[in-house]
Amino acid sequence: MIAQSAFPVEPWAVRETRLDLELLAQSESLFALSNGHIGLRANLDEGEPHGIPGSYLVGFYELRPLPYAENSYANPESSQSIVNVTNGKLIRLLVDDEPFDVRYGKVHSHERVLDLRAGTLTRTVEWSSPAGKRVRVTSIRLVSFTQRAVAAIRYQVEALDDPVRLVVQSELVANEEVPALSNDPREAAAMEHPLAAVDQTTTDHSVVLVHRTKRSGLQMAAAMAHEVIENGSAEVVREVHVAPDWGRVSAVCSLQPGERLRVVKYLGYGWSRVRSPQALRDQTAGAVTAAMTTGFDGLCEEQRQYLDDFWDAADVEIEGDDEIQQAVRFGLFHVLQAGARAEGRGIPAKGLTGPGYDGHTFWDTDSFVLPVLTYTRPEAAAYALRWRHTTLGKALQRAETLGFRGAAFPWRTIHGEECSGYWPAGTAAVHVTADIANAFDRYTLVTGDDSVECDGGLELLVETARFWMSLGHFGCDDKWHVSGITGPDEYTALVDDNVFTNLAAAHNLVAAAAAARRHPKLARHLGVRDKEIAQWSAAADAVFVPYDPRRRIHEQNTGFTMLPEWDFEASRDKYPLMLHAPYFDIYRKQVIKQADLELAMVMFGHHFTADDKARNVDYYEPRTVRDSSLSACVQAVICAEIGHLELAHDYAYEAALIDLQDLHHNSRDGLHMASLAGAWVALVFGFGGLRDTDGELSLDPQLPSEISRLRFTIRWRGLRLGVDISHDETTYTLRDGPDATLTFRHADDPVEIDTAAPVTLPVKKRTATLPRPQQPPGREPMSRSR
Amino acid sequence: MIAQSAFPVEPWAVRETRLDLELLAQSESLFALSNGHIGLRANLDEGEPHGIPGSYLVGFYELRPLPYAENSYANPESSQSIVNVTNGKLIRLLVDDEPFDVRYGKVHSHERVLDLRAGTLTRTVEWSSPAGKRVRVTSIRLVSFTQRAVAAIRYQVEALDDPVRLVVQSELVANEEVPALSNDPREAAAMEHPLAAVDQTTTDHSVVLVHRTKRSGLQMAAAMAHEVIENGSAEVVREVHVAPDWGRVSAVCSLQPGERLRVVKYLGYGWSRVRSPQALRDQTAGAVTAAMTTGFDGLCEEQRQYLDDFWDAADVEIEGDDEIQQAVRFGLFHVLQAGARAEGRGIPAKGLTGPGYDGHTFWDTDSFVLPVLTYTRPEAAAYALRWRHTTLGKALQRAETLGFRGAAFPWRTIHGEECSGYWPAGTAAVHVTADIANAFDRYTLVTGDDSVECDGGLELLVETARFWMSLGHFGCDDKWHVSGITGPDEYTALVDDNVFTNLAAAHNLVAAAAAARRHPKLARHLGVRDKEIAQWSAAADAVFVPYDPRRRIHEQNTGFTMLPEWDFEASRDKYPLMLHAPYFDIYRKQVIKQADLELAMVMFGHHFTADDKARNVDYYEPRTVRDSSLSACVQAVICAEIGHLELAHDYAYEAALIDLQDLHHNSRDGLHMASLAGAWVALVFGFGGLRDTDGELSLDPQLPSEISRLRFTIRWRGLRLGVDISHDETTYTLRDGPDATLTFRHADDPVEIDTAAPVTLPVKKRTATLPRPQQPPGREPMSRSR
């Protein structure tokens, strides 16, 4: 855990004022920069000390064999692991004869600032070498949102008290040693030396290294070029070295006190499965040349403009909880970084902030990250959806291998193939297929843009619907069932009729039917006939939702409420449970890792009455241990809906602070994008009461006592709708287009708004019908009500 | 498959009259010799060609790491694999300059005979070398039942047409190359060079090699000594060589036509975890010395006496089906070989006939092999039970690791630790714990010998009962449930209230309660109080047995009959299914690998009415694919009980012929002990109608049309009861003790018999109430009714 005081609470920045080497790996994740294509962990410029060195290119992976103690049919033979690519961040410094290394000499001051509006990471250190020479090092780093292949660092050294001789060595290093990760199955597999050198080229100030992964056969190039500016009397001497895994440009000069040496390093990255090494070399060198033309200040200016545009329609303002204010912006910034320029690649569960989960994309993206992007940065959502469509062929193959029709999407992947080596929690978690399809449906609904649907989305909806029809079946009760699958709750597996899965599948079927009707010609081209559409609708209409009439609650899956209870008291200090108990025992008891039925009530709320929701929360909260980062935000939303607003506030805080406080003890491996997105979800779906799954926009705002005001903007069909909530009323403002109007629901009542004037409506207060539910002992969220 | 005609039908032997190199591996298993301590595959004396070289010592294993693509808590880190130990069978022959190898020169005749009464394997070959020199080689091999550490070979070469110079090289070879096994998960993992040399000693005619396994640290010794007898004029010159992995004694002589060289090779084997290499060396050398004193003829005589005694009380005679007659004796012989002298070690699923299943012991032994041994060779059953008790400590540890009280026995093991690397079909198959406990209960019931119960058996019953009490729970229906487990059917996993498991657990609880009441002092010593016994009884009385009232059948587990149906038509040529479909799809459908509810009806028949049984068979037969060798014999028994006698005959044939016809295509890896035992079960429990699970002996004989007479003997409480069944009547004969009487049931009626006179009673004919059930297309058993 990171102490609450580690980062001062500021609205638009995360600031570190003390270098704690114990938390180095966590800070490398928190301060990571990315544009969705390139990701650079916040390793110190000089490379050492480090927690986990990390430079990543989205979609660039190595194959890793998956072993099985007892193999069985259709187990994936290999996984894909994100590769720590050639490190271009490295700038070493010698002060006289001694390397700048914070473990030696004396650090007089240290500050790092992640500026959420500038999109830069600034570091300022004052350091004396062991020989007593004092320098101030200031570096500013960015990964450009506007120039996708480019990152840049402005590195400045100032002599303070004495004359110094400086050597600045700017490097590219491939195949860095990566520390062995622990035995925790959640962590990525370490891969040693995955890159084989292909080509090296140099000029007097630049180096390009081209490498190829050994098993997956992907090629990448990293280029660096430099500008060196000295403001003093010194002459700068340069030198360039290159080797297969390594390139170095050195600058040597002497400074008098008060003089500065400034080096601007431009980095270009690219990778390809098909392009030649020469083409890759030229492409990255070209990116660097373009960036140099823009200049470092120009890159910073573009960066700020890009972010101004983002924040204009995405910002969330909170009065009454400054920590959440900071955290939700931090989260939105990282969600943007993860998706902004992914363009045809998936958004990994940890973005490009670390090697956790092998760099895989899960349903986290479709169900947690994409709702945020769809409402705030729809073009980034579209990129991620189009990537999913590029993997449809592999999903069709996978379904065929498994014995089904249509498309079965993977539990975890980088390139589209199933990479899960434990099928009961991977292949069996079929809801991922509906989650993906429903993300397409939501995109079309929210944006009004049907280009994604026409350009592959319909095909994906049709093929996923076909999958559900071959997986589900009509029972002798004439209900439509889905048997033998695993729902979102990873502490329950291989069950019948998981409510979330059944409703997600039904939604998938309904969405496919509607899309096919919207595009009859395209649908016919895909072989869809009226009869097939009618079958989809019939299955969705007959979907079975298990209910326990004795307790008057829904069963998470058939038979769930008949299972033995977990002994939570005995597990008080044994979380996450999966590290202390076998799945054998966990699966067979009423213990829930993450919101499952609660998620169903959030996503498909119209299938439940208000009383059902209240009783269900009352039953499931004491059995939900939140060992997954996908839980707190969902619990925030459903608790807000049923009037447990203070509890919702506590959960929202947990979702938002997950990484800033390292609540899951694994932020070192990368940030939890779904939970960071979930902070927005908790506020906007929770306290804003936003819903869309029944096909229209509705809001039903209400704030917890400690939050006095919540303002946010959402994009709906090309318009920006501002929502400004206080305890008593909500003001809606419509922007964009002089004549636009928008119809939506406010607390169940229809509202029409135009751009001429805001509309202010009273908050319709909801009060909880049941007492605040308990959580398992030791798993209560931190309380925000003082 | 092996053609039906490969082995002529003979009552007391299996004879091979042609050497088919394609079937070499299968014949090595079929003709394997063992006494339960030493196992020698029927590799040709000269070592090559071979299918799978194999010499085994029961319980002697090497550790093999178990890898996991995604590890989780309590997965076993390593497995135990049976080791191909030092090969002492090897006798090479040079005829003039040319090695005797059936792939060269010309084989004029070949015969191997496994004599089921002599307990020997005899091989006779007439062979001409490529140079045209003709010899007759005759070898007789035995693994002694009476001298546990001893095997012996009498190897004789006769010159036929020309004078020949012979070199006979008798060897010990450690770390033989073992062929790579296929990817089939059922096959054993190949382990290369598991043995490290420790010590070698020689005399002028003997060699002892001592080795140690590299990871498990077990030590073994193999000794050979020789007698050389020539009947002609030739002088025999001897030579001894030794190396760390290899020892050789050579005999050189020249023979005139008609002259013979005869070499008798005595082998001694031993292993230990704790004894010194010197002690092991001396122990095996001593065994060889003792065997030489007995002499080869003496060993043969002891062997026949031992078998005479066995057959006297174990033989089954059949009139009307000569193939089953041969096969059931073949099966009994191998079951005896597997268990006769195991003495403190487990009986592996394949005995010591091959490396299949890594040499592990499964529930096959407790539920299929031990019933046969308990009724025919109780001391061998006692050995196996006492071995289980020696592993109780590990079962207690395993239960604690899993979070339970009491003892959880492993799915597969050699030394007691769980060796299954796929927990849904391993650890979750908790019925194994009840199967083991119930085997203790049966032993005490059938033999009347309470020494096993007093000497650990009670402790095992108590600790397994405690396991069930911590695993099962009372639901809100006041019934006792067992959730989230896997029953016998390996095509259905992680279910609630599997009928077999629930009834087996209830039986375990009842047996523990009864045993504790029988031995109150011992029970108190184990901490058992009346209250605990009452809890066991209460749970057993309240055991939940799921029933589908709509179909009026029992559900194999809760919800089973609601699952989708399997498309059997599409799978017609895709067996075993697990090699063609993922467990994901198999588990979620109504497809059954092996008798499960049918086994429950056989084992715990008093829980079912006759009508239930008939309807259940009618429902489950068309869904049971028999991809397991544990199925046909059970189906035979239940089908016989409900009057489908011809179908029972077909199943009995399949169980009996499983290896002689290689019906599962994997007899090369070793024989299926459970199915071979199952042939006896099919006949005695099936057509004899033997039952014992409700605590008393009952028989209810009835024969299928093609079998005119069935005679067998069972041991019951020290007495031998002969049963002689014809279509119309059954004659019971009691032996042993002048004044003995026995009460049992015949067709539900009480019968009292004494040794004075046989009792003849009419067969009470049962007729099927429903039509003969169908099996999945392509999975019908071969028909025996012509």
Coordinates of N, CA, C and O in Angstrom, one line a residue, chain A residues 305-369:
Chain A
Q305 N -2.8 21.1 -26.4 CA -4.1 21.3 -27.1 C -4.9 20.0 -27.2 O -6.1 20.1 -27.1
Y306 N -4.2 18.9 -27.4 CA -5.0 17.6 -27.5 C -5.7 17.4 -26.2 O -6.9 17.0 -26.2
L307 N -5.0 17.6 -25.1 CA -5.6 17.4 -23.8 C -6.7 18.4 -23.4 O -7.7 18.1 -22.8
D308 N -6.5 19.6 -23.8 CA -7.5 20.6 -23.6 C -8.8 20.2 -24.3 O -9.9 20.2 -23.7
D309 N -8.7 19.7 -25.5 CA -9.9 19.2 -26.2 C -10.5 18.0 -25.4 O -11.7 17.9 -25.3
F310 N -9.6 17.1 -24.9 CA -10.2 15.9 -24.2 C -10.9 16.4 -23.0 O -12.0 16.0 -22.7
W311 N -10.2 17.2 -22.2 CA -10.8 17.6 -20.9 C -12.1 18.4 -21.0 O -13.0 18.3 -20.2
D312 N -12.1 19.1 -22.1 CA -13.3 19.9 -22.4 C -14.6 19.1 -22.3 O -15.7 19.5 -21.8
A313 N -14.5 17.8 -22.9 CA -15.7 17.0 -22.9 C -15.7 15.8 -22.0 O -16.6 15.0 -21.9
A314 N -14.6 15.7 -21.2 CA -14.4 14.5 -20.4 C -14.3 14.8 -18.9 O -14.5 13.9 -18.1
D315 N -14.0 16.1 -18.6 CA -13.7 16.3 -17.2 C -14.8 16.1 -16.3 O -16.0 16.3 -16.6
V316 N -14.5 15.7 -15.1 CA -15.5 15.5 -14.0 C -15.0 16.4 -12.8 O -13.8 16.3 -12.4
E317 N -15.9 17.2 -12.4 CA -15.6 18.1 -11.3 C -16.4 17.7 -10.0 O -17.6 17.5 -10.1
I318 N -15.7 17.7 -8.9 CA -16.3 17.2 -7.7 C -16.0 18.3 -6.6 O -14.8 18.7 -6.4
E319 N -17.0 18.6 -5.9 CA -16.8 19.5 -4.7 C -17.1 18.6 -3.5 O -18.2 18.0 -3.4
G320 N -16.2 18.6 -2.5 CA -16.4 17.9 -1.3 C -15.5 16.7 -1.1 O -15.5 16.1 0.0
D321 N -14.8 16.3 -2.1 CA -13.9 15.1 -2.0 C -12.7 15.4 -2.9 O -12.7 14.9 -4.1
D322 N -11.7 16.1 -2.4 CA -10.6 16.5 -3.3 C -9.8 15.3 -3.7 O -9.2 15.3 -4.8
E323 N -9.8 14.3 -2.9 CA -9.0 13.1 -3.3 C -9.6 12.4 -4.5 O -8.9 12.0 -5.4
I324 N -10.9 12.2 -4.4 CA -11.6 11.6 -5.6 C -11.4 12.5 -6.8 O -11.2 12.1 -7.9
Q325 N -11.5 13.8 -6.6 CA -11.3 14.8 -7.7 C -10.0 14.5 -8.4 O -9.9 14.4 -9.6
Q326 N -8.9 14.4 -7.6 CA -7.6 14.2 -8.2 C -7.6 12.8 -8.9 O -7.1 12.6 -10.0
A327 N -8.1 11.8 -8.1 CA -8.0 10.4 -8.6 C -8.8 10.2 -9.9 O -8.4 9.5 -10.8
V328 N -10.0 10.8 -10.0 CA -10.8 10.5 -11.2 C -10.1 11.2 -12.4 O -10.1 10.6 -13.5
R329 N -9.5 12.3 -12.2 CA -8.8 12.9 -13.4 C -7.5 12.1 -13.7 O -7.2 11.8 -14.9
F330 N -6.8 11.6 -12.7 CA -5.7 10.7 -12.9 C -6.2 9.5 -13.7 O -5.5 9.1 -14.6
G331 N -7.3 9.0 -13.3 CA -7.8 7.8 -13.9 C -8.2 8.1 -15.4 O -7.9 7.3 -16.3
L332 N -8.9 9.2 -15.6 CA -9.3 9.5 -17.0 C -8.1 9.7 -17.8 O -8.1 9.3 -19.0
F333 N -7.1 10.4 -17.3 CA -5.8 10.6 -18.0 C -5.2 9.3 -18.5 O -4.8 9.1 -19.6
H334 N -5.2 8.3 -17.6 CA -4.6 7.0 -17.9 C -5.4 6.2 -18.9 O -4.9 5.5 -19.7
V335 N -6.7 6.4 -18.7 CA -7.6 5.7 -19.7 C -7.4 6.3 -21.1 O -7.3 5.5 -22.1
L336 N -7.3 7.6 -21.1 CA -7.0 8.2 -22.4 C -5.7 7.7 -23.0 O -5.6 7.3 -24.1
Q337 N -4.7 7.7 -22.1 CA -3.4 7.3 -22.5 C -3.4 5.8 -23.1 O -2.8 5.5 -24.0
A338 N -4.2 5.0 -22.5 CA -4.3 3.6 -22.9 C -5.0 3.5 -24.3 O -4.6 2.6 -25.0
G339 N -5.9 4.3 -24.5 CA -6.7 4.1 -25.7 C -6.5 5.1 -26.9 O -6.9 4.9 -28.0
A340 N -5.9 6.3 -26.6 CA -5.9 7.4 -27.5 C -5.5 7.0 -28.9 O -6.2 7.3 -29.9
R341 N -4.4 6.4 -29.1 CA -3.9 6.1 -30.4 C -3.6 4.6 -30.6 O -2.7 4.2 -31.4
A342 N -4.4 3.8 -29.9 CA -4.2 2.3 -30.1 C -4.4 1.9 -31.5 O -3.7 1.1 -32.1
E343 N -5.4 2.5 -32.1 CA -5.7 2.4 -33.6 C -5.4 1.0 -34.2 O -4.4 0.7 -34.8
G344 N -6.4 0.2 -34.0 CA -6.2 -1.2 -34.6 C -5.6 -2.2 -33.7 O -5.3 -3.3 -34.1
R345 N -5.4 -1.8 -32.4 CA -4.8 -2.8 -31.5 C -5.7 -2.7 -30.2 O -6.4 -1.7 -30.0
G346 N -5.6 -3.8 -29.4 CA -6.5 -3.8 -28.2 C -5.9 -3.0 -27.1 O -4.7 -2.6 -27.1
I347 N -6.8 -2.6 -26.2 CA -6.3 -1.9 -25.0 C -6.1 -2.9 -23.9 O -7.0 -3.6 -23.4
P348 N -4.8 -3.1 -23.4 CA -4.6 -4.1 -22.4 C -5.2 -3.7 -21.1 O -5.5 -2.5 -20.8
A349 N -5.3 -4.7 -20.2 CA -5.9 -4.5 -18.9 C -5.1 -3.5 -18.1 O -5.7 -2.8 -17.2
K350 N -3.8 -3.4 -18.3 CA -3.0 -2.4 -17.6 C -2.5 -1.3 -18.5 O -1.5 -0.7 -18.2
G351 N -3.2 -1.1 -19.7 CA -2.7 -0.2 -20.6 C -1.3 -0.5 -21.0 O -1.0 -1.7 -21.2
L352 N -0.4 0.5 -21.2 CA 1.0 0.2 -21.5 C 1.8 0.7 -20.3 O 2.8 1.3 -20.5
T353 N 1.3 0.4 -19.1 CA 2.0 0.9 -17.9 C 2.8 -0.1 -17.2 O 3.5 0.2 -16.2
G354 N 2.7 -1.4 -17.6 CA 3.5 -2.4 -17.0 C 3.3 -3.8 -17.6 O 2.4 -3.9 -18.4
P355 N 4.0 -4.8 -17.2 CA 3.9 -6.1 -17.8 C 2.9 -7.0 -17.2 O 2.8 -8.1 -17.6
G356 N 2.1 -6.5 -16.3 CA 1.1 -7.3 -15.6 C 0.1 -7.9 -16.6 O -0.2 -7.4 -17.6
Y357 N -0.4 -9.1 -16.2 CA -1.3 -9.9 -17.0 C -0.7 -10.1 -18.4 O -1.5 -10.2 -19.4
D358 N 0.6 -10.1 -18.5 CA 1.3 -10.4 -19.8 C 0.9 -9.3 -20.9 O 1.1 -9.6 -22.1
G359 N 0.3 -8.2 -20.5 CA -0.1 -7.2 -21.5 C -1.4 -7.6 -22.3 O -1.7 -7.1 -23.3
H360 N -2.1 -8.5 -21.7 CA -3.3 -9.0 -22.3 C -4.5 -8.0 -22.2 O -4.6 -7.3 -21.2
T361 N -5.4 -8.1 -23.2 CA -6.7 -7.5 -23.2 C -7.7 -8.5 -22.7 O -7.7 -9.6 -23.2
F362 N -8.5 -8.0 -21.8 CA -9.6 -8.9 -21.2 C -10.9 -8.2 -21.5 O -11.0 -7.2 -22.2
W363 N -12.0 -8.7 -20.9 CA -13.3 -8.0 -21.0 C -13.3 -6.7 -20.2 O -14.2 -5.9 -20.4
D364 N -12.3 -6.5 -19.4 CA -12.2 -5.2 -18.7 C -12.4 -4.0 -19.7 O -13.0 -3.0 -19.4
T365 N -11.7 -4.2 -20.8 CA -11.7 -3.1 -21.8 C -13.1 -2.9 -22.3 O -13.7 -1.8 -22.3
D366 N -13.8 -3.9 -22.7 CA -15.1 -3.8 -23.4 C -16.2 -3.3 -22.4 O -17.0 -2.5 -22.7
S367 N -16.1 -3.8 -21.1 CA -17.2 -3.5 -20.2 C -16.9 -2.4 -19.3 O -17.8 -1.9 -18.7
F368 N -15.6 -2.0 -19.1 CA -15.3 -0.9 -18.1 C -14.7 0.3 -18.8 O -15.0 1.4 -18.5
V369 N -13.7 0.0 -19.6 CA -13.0 1.1 -20.2 C -13.8 1.7 -21.4 O -13.9 3.0 -21.5

